[in-house]
Coordinates of C-alpha atoms and ligand atoms in Angstrom, one line a residue:
X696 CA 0.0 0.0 0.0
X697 CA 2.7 2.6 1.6
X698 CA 5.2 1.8 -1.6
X699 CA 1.8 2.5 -4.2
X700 CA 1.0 5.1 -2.5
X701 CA 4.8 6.6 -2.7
X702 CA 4.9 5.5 -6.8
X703 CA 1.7 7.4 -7.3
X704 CA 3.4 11.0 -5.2
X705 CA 5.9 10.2 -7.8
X706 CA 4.0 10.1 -11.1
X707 CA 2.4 13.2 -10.1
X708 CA 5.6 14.9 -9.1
X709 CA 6.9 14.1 -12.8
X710 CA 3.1 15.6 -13.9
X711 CA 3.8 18.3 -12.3
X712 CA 7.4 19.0 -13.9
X713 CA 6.6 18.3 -17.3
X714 CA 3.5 20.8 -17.3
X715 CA 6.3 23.5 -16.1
X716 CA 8.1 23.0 -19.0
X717 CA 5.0 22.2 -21.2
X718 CA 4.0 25.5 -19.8
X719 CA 7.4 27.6 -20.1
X720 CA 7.7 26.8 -23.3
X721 CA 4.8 27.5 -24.4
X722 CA 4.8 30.7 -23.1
X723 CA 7.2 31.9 -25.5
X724 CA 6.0 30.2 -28.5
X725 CA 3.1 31.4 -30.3
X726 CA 0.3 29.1 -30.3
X727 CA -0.8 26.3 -33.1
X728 CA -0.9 22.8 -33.8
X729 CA 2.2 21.3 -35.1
X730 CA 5.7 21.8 -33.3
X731 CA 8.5 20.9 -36.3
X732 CA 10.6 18.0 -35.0
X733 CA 13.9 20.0 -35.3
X734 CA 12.8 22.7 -32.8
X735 CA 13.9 21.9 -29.6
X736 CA 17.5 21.0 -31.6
X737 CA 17.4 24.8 -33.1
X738 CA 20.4 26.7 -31.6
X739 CA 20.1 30.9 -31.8
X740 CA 23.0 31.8 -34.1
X741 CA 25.0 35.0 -32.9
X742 CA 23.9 37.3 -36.2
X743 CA 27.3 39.9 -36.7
X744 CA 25.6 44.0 -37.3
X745 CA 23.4 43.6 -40.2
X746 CA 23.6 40.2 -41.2
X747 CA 20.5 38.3 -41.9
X748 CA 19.3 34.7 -40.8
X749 CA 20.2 32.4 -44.1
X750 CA 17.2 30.8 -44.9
X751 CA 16.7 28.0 -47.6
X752 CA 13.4 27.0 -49.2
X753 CA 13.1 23.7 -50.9
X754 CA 9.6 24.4 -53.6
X755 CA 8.9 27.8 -54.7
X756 CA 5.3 27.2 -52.7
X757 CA 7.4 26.7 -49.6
X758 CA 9.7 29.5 -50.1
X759 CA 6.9 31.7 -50.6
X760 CA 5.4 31.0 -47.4
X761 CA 8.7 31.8 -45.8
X762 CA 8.7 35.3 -47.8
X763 CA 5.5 35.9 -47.0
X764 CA 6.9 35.2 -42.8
X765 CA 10.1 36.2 -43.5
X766 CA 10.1 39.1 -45.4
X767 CA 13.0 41.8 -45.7
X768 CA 14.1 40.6 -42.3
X769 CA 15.8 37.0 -43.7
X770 CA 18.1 36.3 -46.6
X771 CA 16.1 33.6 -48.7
X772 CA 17.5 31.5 -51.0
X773 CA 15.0 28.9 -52.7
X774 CA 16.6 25.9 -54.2
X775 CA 14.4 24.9 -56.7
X776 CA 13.5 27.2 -60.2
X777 CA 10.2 28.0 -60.9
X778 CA 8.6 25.1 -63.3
X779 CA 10.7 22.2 -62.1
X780 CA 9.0 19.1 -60.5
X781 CA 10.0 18.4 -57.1
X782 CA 9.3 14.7 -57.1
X783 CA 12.2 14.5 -59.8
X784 CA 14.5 17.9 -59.1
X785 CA 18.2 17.1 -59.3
X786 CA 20.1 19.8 -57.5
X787 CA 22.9 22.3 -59.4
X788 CA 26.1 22.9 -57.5
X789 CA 24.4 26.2 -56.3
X790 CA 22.2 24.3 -54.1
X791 CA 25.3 23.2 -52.4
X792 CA 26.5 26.2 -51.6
X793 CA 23.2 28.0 -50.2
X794 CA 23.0 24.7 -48.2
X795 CA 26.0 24.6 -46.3
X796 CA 25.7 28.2 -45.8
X797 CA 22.3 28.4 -44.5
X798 CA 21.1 28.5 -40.8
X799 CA 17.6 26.9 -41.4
X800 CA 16.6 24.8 -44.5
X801 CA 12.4 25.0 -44.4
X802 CA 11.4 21.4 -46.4
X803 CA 8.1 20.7 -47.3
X804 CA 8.6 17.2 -46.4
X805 CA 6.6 14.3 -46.2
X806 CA 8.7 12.7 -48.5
X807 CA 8.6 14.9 -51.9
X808 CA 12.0 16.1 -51.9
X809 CA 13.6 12.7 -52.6
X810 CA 16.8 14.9 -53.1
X811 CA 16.9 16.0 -50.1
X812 CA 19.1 13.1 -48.0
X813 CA 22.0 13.1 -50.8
X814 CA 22.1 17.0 -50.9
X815 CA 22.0 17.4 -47.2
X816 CA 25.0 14.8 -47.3
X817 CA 26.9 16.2 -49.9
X818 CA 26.9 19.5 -48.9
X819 CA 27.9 19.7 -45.2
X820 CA 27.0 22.5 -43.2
X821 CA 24.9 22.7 -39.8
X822 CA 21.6 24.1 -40.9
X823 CA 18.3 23.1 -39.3
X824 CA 16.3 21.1 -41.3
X825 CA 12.6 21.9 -40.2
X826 CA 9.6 20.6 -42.2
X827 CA 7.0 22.9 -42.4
X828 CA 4.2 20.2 -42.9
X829 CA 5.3 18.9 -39.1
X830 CA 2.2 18.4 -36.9
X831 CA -0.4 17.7 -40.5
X832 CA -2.1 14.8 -40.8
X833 CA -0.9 13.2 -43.4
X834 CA -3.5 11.0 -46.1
X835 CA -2.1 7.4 -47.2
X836 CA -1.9 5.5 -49.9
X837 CA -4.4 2.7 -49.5
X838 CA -4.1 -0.1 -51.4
X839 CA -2.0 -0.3 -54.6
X840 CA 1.7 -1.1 -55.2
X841 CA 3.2 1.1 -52.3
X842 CA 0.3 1.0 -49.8
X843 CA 1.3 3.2 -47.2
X844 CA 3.0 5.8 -49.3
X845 CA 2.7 9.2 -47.8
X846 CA 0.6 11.9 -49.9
X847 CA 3.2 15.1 -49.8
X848 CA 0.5 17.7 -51.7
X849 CA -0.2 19.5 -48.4
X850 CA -0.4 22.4 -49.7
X851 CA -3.7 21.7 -51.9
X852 CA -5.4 22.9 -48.3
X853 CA -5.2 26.3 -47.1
X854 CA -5.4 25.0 -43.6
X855 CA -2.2 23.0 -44.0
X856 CA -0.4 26.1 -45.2
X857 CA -1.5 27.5 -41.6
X858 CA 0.4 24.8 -40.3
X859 CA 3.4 25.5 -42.2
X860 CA 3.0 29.5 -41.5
X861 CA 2.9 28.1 -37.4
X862 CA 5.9 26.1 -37.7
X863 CA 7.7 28.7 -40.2
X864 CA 6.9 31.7 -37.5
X865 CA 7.8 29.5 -34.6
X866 CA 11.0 28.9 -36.3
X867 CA 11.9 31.6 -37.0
X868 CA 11.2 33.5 -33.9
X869 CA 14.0 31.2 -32.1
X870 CA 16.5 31.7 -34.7
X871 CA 15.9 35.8 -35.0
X872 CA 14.5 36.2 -31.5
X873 CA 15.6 39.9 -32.4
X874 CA 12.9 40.1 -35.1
X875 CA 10.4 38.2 -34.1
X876 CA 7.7 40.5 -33.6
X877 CA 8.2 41.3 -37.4
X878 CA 7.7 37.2 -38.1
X879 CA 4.6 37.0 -36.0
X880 CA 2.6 40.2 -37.2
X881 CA 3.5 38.6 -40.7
X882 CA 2.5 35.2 -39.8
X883 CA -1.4 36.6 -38.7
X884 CA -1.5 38.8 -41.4
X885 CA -0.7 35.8 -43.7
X886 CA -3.0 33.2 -41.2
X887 CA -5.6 36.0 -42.3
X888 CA -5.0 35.5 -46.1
X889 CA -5.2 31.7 -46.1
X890 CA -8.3 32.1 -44.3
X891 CA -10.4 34.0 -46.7
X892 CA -8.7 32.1 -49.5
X893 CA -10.0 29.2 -47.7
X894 CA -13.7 30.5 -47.8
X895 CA -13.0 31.9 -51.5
X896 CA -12.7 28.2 -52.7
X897 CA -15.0 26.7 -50.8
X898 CA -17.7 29.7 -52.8
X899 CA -16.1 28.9 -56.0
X900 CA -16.5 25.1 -55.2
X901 CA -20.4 25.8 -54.7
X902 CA -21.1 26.4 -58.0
X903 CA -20.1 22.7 -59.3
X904 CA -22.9 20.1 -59.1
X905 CA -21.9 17.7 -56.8
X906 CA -21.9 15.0 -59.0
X907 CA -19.1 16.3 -61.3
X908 CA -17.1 17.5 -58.6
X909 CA -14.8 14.5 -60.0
X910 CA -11.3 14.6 -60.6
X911 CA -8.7 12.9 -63.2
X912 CA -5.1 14.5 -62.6
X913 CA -1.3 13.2 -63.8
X914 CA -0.2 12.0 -60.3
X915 CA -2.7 12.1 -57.7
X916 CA -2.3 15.5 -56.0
X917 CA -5.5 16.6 -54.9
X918 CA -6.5 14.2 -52.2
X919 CA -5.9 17.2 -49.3
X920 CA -8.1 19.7 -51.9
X921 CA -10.4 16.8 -52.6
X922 CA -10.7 15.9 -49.0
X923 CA -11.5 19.4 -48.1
X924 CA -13.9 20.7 -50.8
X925 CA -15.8 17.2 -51.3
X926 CA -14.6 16.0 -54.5
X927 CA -13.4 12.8 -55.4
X928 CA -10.1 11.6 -56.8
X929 CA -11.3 9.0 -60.0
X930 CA -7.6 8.2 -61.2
X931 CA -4.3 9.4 -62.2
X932 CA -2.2 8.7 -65.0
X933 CA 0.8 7.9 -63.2
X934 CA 0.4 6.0 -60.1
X935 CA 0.9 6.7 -56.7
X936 CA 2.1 10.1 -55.2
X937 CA 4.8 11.1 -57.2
X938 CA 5.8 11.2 -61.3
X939 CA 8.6 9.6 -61.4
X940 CA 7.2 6.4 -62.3
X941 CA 5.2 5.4 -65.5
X942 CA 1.6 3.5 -65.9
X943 CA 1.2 0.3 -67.5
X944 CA -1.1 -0.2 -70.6
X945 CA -3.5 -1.9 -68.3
X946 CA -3.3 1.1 -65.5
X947 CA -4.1 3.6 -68.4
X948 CA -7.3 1.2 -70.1
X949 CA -8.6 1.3 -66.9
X950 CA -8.5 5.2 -66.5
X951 CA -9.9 5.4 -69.7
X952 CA -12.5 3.4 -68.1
X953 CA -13.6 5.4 -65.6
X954 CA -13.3 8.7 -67.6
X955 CA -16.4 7.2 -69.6
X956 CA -18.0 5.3 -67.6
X957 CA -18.1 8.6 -64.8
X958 CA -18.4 10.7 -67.8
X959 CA -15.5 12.9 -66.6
X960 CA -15.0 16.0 -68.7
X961 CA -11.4 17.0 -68.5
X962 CA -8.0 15.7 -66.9
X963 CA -6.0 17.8 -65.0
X964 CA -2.3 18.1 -66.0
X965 CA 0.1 19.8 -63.8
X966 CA 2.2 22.4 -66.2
X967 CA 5.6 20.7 -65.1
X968 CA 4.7 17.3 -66.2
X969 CA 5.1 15.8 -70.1
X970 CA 1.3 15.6 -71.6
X971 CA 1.7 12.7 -74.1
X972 CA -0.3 11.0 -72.4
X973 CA -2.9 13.3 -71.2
X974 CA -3.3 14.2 -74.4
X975 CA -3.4 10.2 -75.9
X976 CA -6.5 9.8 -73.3
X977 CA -8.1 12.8 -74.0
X978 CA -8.0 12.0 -78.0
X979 CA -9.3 8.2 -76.7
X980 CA -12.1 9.2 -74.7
X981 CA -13.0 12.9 -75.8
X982 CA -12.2 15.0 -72.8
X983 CA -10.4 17.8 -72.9
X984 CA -6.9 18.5 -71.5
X985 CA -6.8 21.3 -68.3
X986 CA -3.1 22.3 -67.5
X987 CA -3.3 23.3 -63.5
X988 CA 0.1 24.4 -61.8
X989 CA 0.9 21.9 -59.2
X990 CA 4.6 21.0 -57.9
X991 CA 6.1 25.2 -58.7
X992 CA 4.7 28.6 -59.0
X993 CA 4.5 30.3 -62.3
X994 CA 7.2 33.0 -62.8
X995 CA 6.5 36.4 -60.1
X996 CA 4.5 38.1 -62.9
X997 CA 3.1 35.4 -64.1
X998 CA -0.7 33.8 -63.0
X999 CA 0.0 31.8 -60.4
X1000 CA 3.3 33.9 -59.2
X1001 CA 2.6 33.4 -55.4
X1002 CA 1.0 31.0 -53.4
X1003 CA -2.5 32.5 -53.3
X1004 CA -2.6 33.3 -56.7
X1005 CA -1.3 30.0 -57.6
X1006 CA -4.4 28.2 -55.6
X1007 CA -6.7 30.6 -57.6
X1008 CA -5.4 30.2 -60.8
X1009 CA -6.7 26.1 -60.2
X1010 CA -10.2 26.7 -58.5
X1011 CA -11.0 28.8 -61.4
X1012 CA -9.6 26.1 -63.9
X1013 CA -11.3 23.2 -62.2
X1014 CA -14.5 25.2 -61.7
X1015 CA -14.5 26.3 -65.3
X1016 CA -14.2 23.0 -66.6
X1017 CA -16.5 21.1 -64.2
X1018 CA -19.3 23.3 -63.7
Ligands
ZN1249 ZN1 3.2 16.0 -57.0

């Protein structure tokens, strides 16, 4: 009795302790769900007069998310070009450089930068690695060849890229404690944004009969868009997540399938993938051929130059076509 008694003082004693700490940390972090892996690793680099925290960005959607945090007060550097494909990016010998010189490297994780490890490797350096998707709950693949396989499109949901901003701001706040009331008036300014953007789509989305809210894409990158504005994911021309790999003849008879026995009206092609074969199923089952921008932003002055636009840019495509 006396030594249960004594175990039980204990567990609440260790209760007690963690909730201090729970608590203290907290209290200098701003709120959110979410907390990136890599934070309680992050070390507060001593910045010289005038020099900014080096910050790398994997995707142009990620780096501008850390723009839109960031802004004049960090020195970005975003590895990939506008128009390349992550699932497939090989890094130039400039990515090596920015890497090793960086004090933060914000991935989107997940698993879509698959060259991520060797760069990391190959280029040295003691920059944080903090993905901004930490704390998201991440959709599967069920079924299939690589059952499992994690879906890395995030940032098809508004309210994932609030995540990201959470994690970003927190991160950066520890870095840059010196600027961080710059990072978190940015960060609800931008929370703000995603918000109505959220509400926008979800208007747009109205005005689709719910029957042809159905979507045909290259890889399948809309589950976290499907998921949100109730529409369903019929096929993909490649398989799985990513588009590195290529359908069998079988894979693509049956996605002609579907297509007419649905009656789909369009597939969705992402602007940074080859459209052979869209274009071979679209002459096969008479749909027409939507290019969206999925894996990269458009050029700045281009339609889909920042994140919001870019999300815009594909509501209106997909509501055109499907309405
Ligand atoms: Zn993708």
């Amino acid at each position: 009795m006396g030594r249960a008694r004594f175990n039980l003082g204990k567990a609440h004693l260790w209760l007690a302790i963690t909730l201090v700490v729970i608590l203290a940390l907290g209290a200098c972090l701003p709120k959110g769900p979410g907390t990136p892996q890599a934070t309680s690793t992050l070390e507060t680099p001593r910045l010289k007069q005038g020099e900014k925290l080096r910050v790398v960005a994997t995707t142009t959607i990620v780096g501008d998310v850390v723009r839109a945090i960031g802004g004049e007060a960090i020195d970005l550097t975003v590895l990939l070009p506008v128009g390349a494909d992550p699932h497939t990016y090989e890094p130039i010998p400039q990515d090596m450089a920015a890497v090793a010189e960086a004090h933060v490297i914000f991935i989107n994780g997940a698993g879509l930068e698959g060259f991520l490890e060797r760069l990391l490797r190959n280029a040295g350096g003691k920059a944080a690695v903090v993905s901004v998707s930490e704390g998201i709950q991440f959709r599967k693949l069920e079924g299939g060849a690589r059952p499992g396989e994690i879906d890395p499109h995030v940032w098809f949901n508004p309210l994932n890229v609030i995540v990201w901003v959470h994690n970003i701001e927190r991160t950066l706040c520890i870095l840059d404690p010196a600027n961080a009331e710059v990072y978190k008036a940015n960060a609800r300014q931008y929370e703000e944004a995603l918000r109505e953007l959220d509400v926008w789509i979800a208007e747009q989305v109205a005005s689709i009969p719910p029957s042809r809210r159905k979507l045909v894409t290259d890889h399948a990158a809309f589950g976290y868009f499907a998921e949100r504005y109730g529409f369903e994911q019929i096929g993909a021309i490649f398989p799985g997540f990513s588009t590195a790999s290529e359908p069998s003849a079988q894979e693509l008879a049956e996605l002609e399938d579907s297509i007419q026995n649905l009656g789909v009206p369009a597939i969705f092609v992402g602007k940074t993938v080859n459209p052979d074969l869209a274009y071979r199923i679209a002459r096969d089952t008479g749909v027409q051929v939507v290019f969206l921008y999925t894996g990269s932003l458009s050029e700045p002055e281009g339609p889909a130059g920042d994140y919001i636009s870019f999300m815009r840019y594909d509501v209106s495509a997909i509501v055109e076509a499907l309405k």
